[in-house]
Amino acid sequence: MNLTTKIAWRNIWRHKHKSIIIGVILFIGTFLMTLGNAVVAGMEKGLEENLKGTFTGDLLVIPSKEDSDAVFADISGSARELIPNYFEVEKAVRAHKDIEKTMGMAFGLNYILNEDSDIVPVGIIGVNIKDFLEFYEKDRRVIVEGKMLQENERGIIAGNLGRKNIIRMGDFWIKPKNAPFNKDFLTEEAKTYGDNLTVKDELVIMGTGKSNSSFDIKVPVIGIYKLKSLDKLMGDDFIMDIDSFREANGMITGNDKSVELSKEDKKNLDDGFDFDEGFIEENQQNSDVDNSESVLKVESNSENKIVADSGAYNIIVVKTNKNVNQEELIKDLNKEFKEKKLEVRAVTWSASLGFMGKIALFIKIALNIFVLFIFFVAIIVIMNTLSMTAMERVTEIGMMRAVGAQKKFLRIMFVKETGYLAFFFGGIGIGAGILLVMLLQVVKIETSNEFLQLAYGGDYLNPIITFTDLVIGVIELCFVTIVSLIYPLKLVSKIKPLDAISRD
């Protein structure tokens, strides 16, 4: 042990009260930093897993005409753009070596009508339910009433939160069709209606498509689902079979195999729908209603059948292979889309959710600002404490200068004193933070509070210690220590041998 180290340890013990003050500040700062970074890391992972596994997939492909990447966050009510050449786009995406699976999806903001002509805005997802259940993890959605939508079945399943929104805004309660009315599921707001509560098992969906071919359609409620995690935040969407969704929103594409009409049918269409002759037609022999119906009807045994999947989707959700650099993958996909002149673009899962996708980043920034504030206070307190210590030791330092100690020797001595305190108390702070994180992982504190669910990244607190966060913590501790020493070292360097005599 060299001389500077011996003197540094001696000074720490001689000025133990000031050493403890500095140490406690360093302990608090590193402890809060370790715990806070672990909570945010767990929140990021929890949110990402829940949102990817429930809603967005790992990345999305959307039409180039979309003004914003945040397709799931748009609440304007405007209809979504369709993916041009859907099957060609899907083929190009599936062919990429880093893609595990894809699924076409239609999403939009629709409205539910009631007898009083009130409308309730709801987010509706149109899917092929078989593909939907294969793409997402099955345990993410739990059917609490009724049953899951089946393949080739027309209908809709409502989110638990979505049903609560309907009673709040539409003044009626929904339940699955052909299922008994269960009062146990009623919310407190629904119970206030008493015997006057309106209960529906079918919903009238108002079409909001861009074309004039959108309709108001009635669909049965098949079931009510609840999200395994974040239900009170994200469980408000309705899931409808893709055919009903397209019908309501007039979703047609120019890429479908169209029905070819015979010359006779075309003539009948032209004759039967001549608006120049007025809406009311005189009773004539060539005015045959049955004939015009036959024009519009496509026989099932015709050679010209409409394809089962028309390719009318506005989103392709993508699941990638594990350990894939998704940013690089998105760049590769967009480059390929451009080369093939496909009018689509790939976007990140977080970008598709707008603010919700970046909430973890905002909370992390807020936490880091809070920790930096603590460290800023720590820098000031430690700096003042070290400066006071230096001034109180002017005689001692002056005598050391008188017997030949150089300024460099004194600076090294002060750096070691503060460094040992930072290493010891800062290390204890990091260690205590790690132990508390491990305890919280075992305890798994649950919450039903919406804000805390967002902060937790799920229904329970699951902080995670990462190597990167520990490295950042050590760097921040070193930064605080170095900055705190700048002014005290200047004071020490100014002390001269004569100061020892003048002090006496």
GROMACS .gro file of C-alpha atoms in nm, residues 200-396:
model
  197
  200LYS     CA    1  -7.863  -0.674  -2.718
  201ASP     CA    2  -7.702  -0.980  -2.871
  202GLU     CA    3  -7.670  -0.829  -3.218
  203LEU     CA    4  -7.494  -0.509  -3.321
  204VAL     CA    5  -7.560  -0.277  -3.613
  205ILE     CA    6  -7.224  -0.167  -3.750
  206MET     CA    7  -7.224   0.154  -3.951
  207GLY     CA    8  -7.006   0.135  -4.259
  208THR     CA    9  -6.729   0.395  -4.289
  209GLY     CA   10  -6.551   0.289  -4.606
  210LYS     CA   11  -6.412   0.529  -4.866
  211SER     CA   12  -6.636   0.389  -5.138
  212ASN     CA   13  -7.011   0.424  -5.176
  213SER     CA   14  -7.046   0.047  -5.140
  214SER     CA   15  -7.023   0.049  -4.758
  215PHE     CA   16  -7.331  -0.067  -4.568
  216ASP     CA   17  -7.479  -0.074  -4.221
  217ILE     CA   18  -7.478  -0.442  -4.128
  218LYS     CA   19  -7.614  -0.640  -3.835
  219VAL     CA   20  -7.386  -0.904  -3.684
  220PRO     CA   21  -7.440  -1.138  -3.389
  221VAL     CA   22  -7.225  -1.107  -3.078
  222ILE     CA   23  -7.047  -1.442  -3.050
  223GLY     CA   24  -6.846  -1.386  -2.732
  224ILE     CA   25  -6.684  -1.146  -2.487
  225TYR     CA   26  -6.310  -1.169  -2.436
  226LYS     CA   27  -6.067  -1.036  -2.178
  227LEU     CA   28  -5.698  -0.971  -2.234
  228LYS     CA   29  -5.463  -1.166  -2.013
  229SER     CA   30  -5.265  -0.847  -1.948
  230LEU     CA   31  -5.344  -0.476  -1.986
  231ASP     CA   32  -5.715  -0.547  -2.032
  232LYS     CA   33  -5.820  -0.218  -1.872
  233LEU     CA   34  -5.597  -0.031  -2.114
  234MET     CA   35  -5.615  -0.226  -2.443
  235GLY     CA   36  -5.920  -0.452  -2.415
  236ASP     CA   37  -6.162  -0.225  -2.601
  237ASP     CA   38  -6.131  -0.361  -2.956
  238PHE     CA   39  -6.391  -0.570  -3.136
  239ILE     CA   40  -6.286  -0.862  -3.357
  240MET     CA   41  -6.508  -0.937  -3.658
  241ASP     CA   42  -6.492  -1.192  -3.937
  242ILE     CA   43  -6.320  -1.040  -4.238
  243ASP     CA   44  -6.617  -1.086  -4.475
  244SER     CA   45  -6.853  -0.885  -4.252
  245PHE     CA   46  -6.587  -0.619  -4.203
  246ARG     CA   47  -6.533  -0.582  -4.576
  247GLU     CA   48  -6.905  -0.574  -4.638
  248ALA     CA   49  -6.959  -0.298  -4.383
  249ASN     CA   50  -6.667  -0.089  -4.504
  250GLY     CA   51  -6.700  -0.146  -4.879
  251MET     CA   52  -6.351  -0.294  -4.900
  252ILE     CA   53  -6.291  -0.402  -5.258
  253THR     CA   54  -5.970  -0.410  -5.458
  254GLY     CA   55  -5.877  -0.389  -5.822
  255ASN     CA   56  -5.664  -0.700  -5.783
  256ASP     CA   57  -5.945  -0.950  -5.731
  257LYS     CA   58  -6.068  -1.201  -5.984
  258SER     CA   59  -6.378  -1.026  -6.098
  259VAL     CA   60  -6.702  -1.181  -6.217
  260GLU     CA   61  -6.734  -1.171  -6.594
  261LEU     CA   62  -7.084  -1.084  -6.716
  262SER     CA   63  -7.229  -1.210  -7.040
  263LYS     CA   64  -7.334  -0.968  -7.316
  264GLU     CA   65  -7.697  -1.034  -7.228
  265ASP     CA   66  -7.638  -0.956  -6.860
  266LYS     CA   67  -7.454  -0.638  -6.947
  267LYS     CA   68  -7.742  -0.531  -7.171
  268ASN     CA   69  -7.992  -0.604  -6.892
  269LEU     CA   70  -7.784  -0.395  -6.651
  270ASP     CA   71  -7.770  -0.108  -6.896
  271ASP     CA   72  -8.144  -0.128  -6.970
  272GLY     CA   73  -8.260  -0.190  -6.615
  273PHE     CA   74  -8.063   0.090  -6.452
  274ASP     CA   75  -8.100   0.379  -6.691
  275PHE     CA   76  -8.131   0.672  -6.453
  276ASP     CA   77  -8.209   0.905  -6.744
  277GLU     CA   78  -8.552   0.745  -6.771
  278GLY     CA   79  -8.632   0.817  -6.406
  279PHE     CA   80  -8.666   0.608  -6.096
  280ILE     CA   81  -9.026   0.497  -6.166
  281GLU     CA   82  -9.080   0.281  -6.466
  282GLU     CA   83  -9.406   0.230  -6.651
  283ASN     CA   84  -9.563  -0.116  -6.650
  284GLN     CA   85  -9.407  -0.262  -6.963
  285GLN     CA   86  -9.341  -0.619  -7.070
  286ASN     CA   87  -8.964  -0.579  -7.062
  287SER     CA   88  -8.968  -0.456  -6.702
  288ASP     CA   89  -8.893  -0.785  -6.528
  289VAL     CA   90  -8.773  -0.770  -6.167
  290ASP     CA   91  -8.668  -1.131  -6.173
  291ASN     CA   92  -8.451  -1.061  -6.474
  292SER     CA   93  -8.258  -0.779  -6.301
  293GLU     CA   94  -8.210  -0.996  -5.992
  294SER     CA   95  -8.056  -1.264  -6.208
  295VAL     CA   96  -7.806  -1.012  -6.338
  296LEU     CA   97  -7.678  -0.933  -5.989
  297LYS     CA   98  -7.672  -1.291  -5.865
  298VAL     CA   99  -7.362  -1.507  -5.916
  299GLU     CA  100  -7.449  -1.875  -5.942
  300SER     CA  101  -7.240  -2.106  -5.724
  301ASN     CA  102  -7.175  -2.343  -6.016
  302SER     CA  103  -7.049  -2.068  -6.243
  303GLU     CA  104  -6.697  -2.091  -6.374
  304ASN     CA  105  -6.644  -1.728  -6.270
  305LYS     CA  106  -6.645  -1.743  -5.888
  306ILE     CA  107  -6.530  -1.465  -5.661
  307VAL     CA  108  -6.217  -1.577  -5.479
  308ALA     CA  109  -6.261  -1.668  -5.113
  309ASP     CA  110  -5.997  -1.416  -5.003
  310SER     CA  111  -6.029  -1.096  -5.203
  311GLY     CA  112  -5.702  -0.956  -5.072
  312ALA     CA  113  -5.876  -0.652  -4.929
  313TYR     CA  114  -5.658  -0.577  -4.626
  314ASN     CA  115  -5.501  -0.258  -4.500
  315ILE     CA  116  -5.236  -0.411  -4.271
  316ILE     CA  117  -5.004  -0.710  -4.278
  317VAL     CA  118  -4.875  -0.800  -3.933
  318VAL     CA  119  -4.543  -0.984  -3.934
  319LYS     CA  120  -4.375  -1.214  -3.683
  320THR     CA  121  -3.999  -1.241  -3.726
  321ASN     CA  122  -3.754  -1.512  -3.630
  322LYS     CA  123  -3.579  -1.476  -3.296
  323ASN     CA  124  -3.271  -1.255  -3.255
  324VAL     CA  125  -3.342  -1.063  -3.575
  325ASN     CA  126  -3.228  -0.703  -3.607
  326GLN     CA  127  -3.569  -0.559  -3.689
  327GLU     CA  128  -3.441  -0.217  -3.792
  328GLU     CA  129  -3.219  -0.376  -4.056
  329LEU     CA  130  -3.504  -0.605  -4.161
  330ILE     CA  131  -3.736  -0.308  -4.212
  331LYS     CA  132  -3.470  -0.136  -4.425
  332ASP     CA  133  -3.430  -0.450  -4.638
  333LEU     CA  134  -3.805  -0.490  -4.684
  334ASN     CA  135  -3.859  -0.128  -4.781
  335LYS     CA  136  -3.571  -0.148  -5.027
  336GLU     CA  137  -3.727  -0.459  -5.182
  337PHE     CA  138  -4.071  -0.296  -5.196
  338LYS     CA  139  -3.921   0.000  -5.378
  339GLU     CA  140  -3.736  -0.221  -5.627
  340LYS     CA  141  -4.054  -0.420  -5.702
  341LYS     CA  142  -4.262  -0.100  -5.716
  342LEU     CA  143  -4.496  -0.222  -5.445
  343GLU     CA  144  -4.684   0.068  -5.289
  344VAL     CA  145  -4.629  -0.035  -4.927
  345ARG     CA  146  -4.381   0.026  -4.647
  346ALA     CA  147  -4.269  -0.164  -4.338
  347VAL     CA  148  -4.291   0.009  -3.998
  348THR     CA  149  -4.200  -0.083  -3.642
  349TRP     CA  150  -4.460  -0.215  -3.399
  350SER     CA  151  -4.405   0.083  -3.168
  351ALA     CA  152  -4.453   0.337  -3.450
  352SER     CA  153  -4.790   0.180  -3.536
  353LEU     CA  154  -4.920   0.257  -3.186
  354GLY     CA  155  -4.818   0.622  -3.177
  355PHE     CA  156  -4.783   0.754  -2.823
  356MET     CA  157  -4.868   0.417  -2.666
  357GLY     CA  158  -4.572   0.254  -2.839
  358LYS     CA  159  -4.334   0.518  -2.704
  359ILE     CA  160  -4.473   0.538  -2.351
  360ALA     CA  161  -4.192   0.321  -2.214
  361LEU     CA  162  -3.933   0.552  -2.370
  362PHE     CA  163  -4.101   0.860  -2.220
  363ILE     CA  164  -4.113   0.702  -1.873
  364LYS     CA  165  -3.748   0.602  -1.903
  365ILE     CA  166  -3.652   0.956  -2.000
  366ALA     CA  167  -3.851   1.092  -1.705
  367LEU     CA  168  -3.680   0.845  -1.470
  368ASN     CA  169  -3.335   0.934  -1.600
  369ILE     CA  170  -3.412   1.304  -1.554
  370PHE     CA  171  -3.516   1.230  -1.195
  371VAL     CA  172  -3.196   1.030  -1.131
  372LEU     CA  173  -2.986   1.302  -1.293
  373PHE     CA  174  -3.152   1.555  -1.064
  374ILE     CA  175  -3.056   1.341  -0.764
  375PHE     CA  176  -2.701   1.316  -0.894
  376PHE     CA  177  -2.692   1.691  -0.958
  377VAL     CA  178  -2.787   1.751  -0.596
  378ALA     CA  179  -2.532   1.489  -0.496
  379ILE     CA  180  -2.260   1.668  -0.694
  380ILE     CA  181  -2.333   1.997  -0.516
  381VAL     CA  182  -2.348   1.840  -0.167
  382ILE     CA  183  -2.037   1.626  -0.221
  383MET     CA  184  -1.848   1.921  -0.371
  384ASN     CA  185  -1.935   2.145  -0.076
  385THR     CA  186  -1.849   1.872   0.174
  386LEU     CA  187  -1.511   1.805   0.012
  387SER     CA  188  -1.441   2.177  -0.015
  388MET     CA  189  -1.515   2.224   0.357
  389THR     CA  190  -1.293   1.926   0.436
  390ALA     CA  191  -1.009   2.079   0.231
  391MET     CA  192  -1.042   2.417   0.407
  392GLU     CA  193  -1.046   2.251   0.751
  393ARG     CA  194  -0.726   2.066   0.662
  394VAL     CA  195  -0.530   2.367   0.539
  395THR     CA  196  -0.276   2.337   0.822
  396GLU     CA  197  -0.230   1.965   0.762
   0.00000   0.00000   0.00000
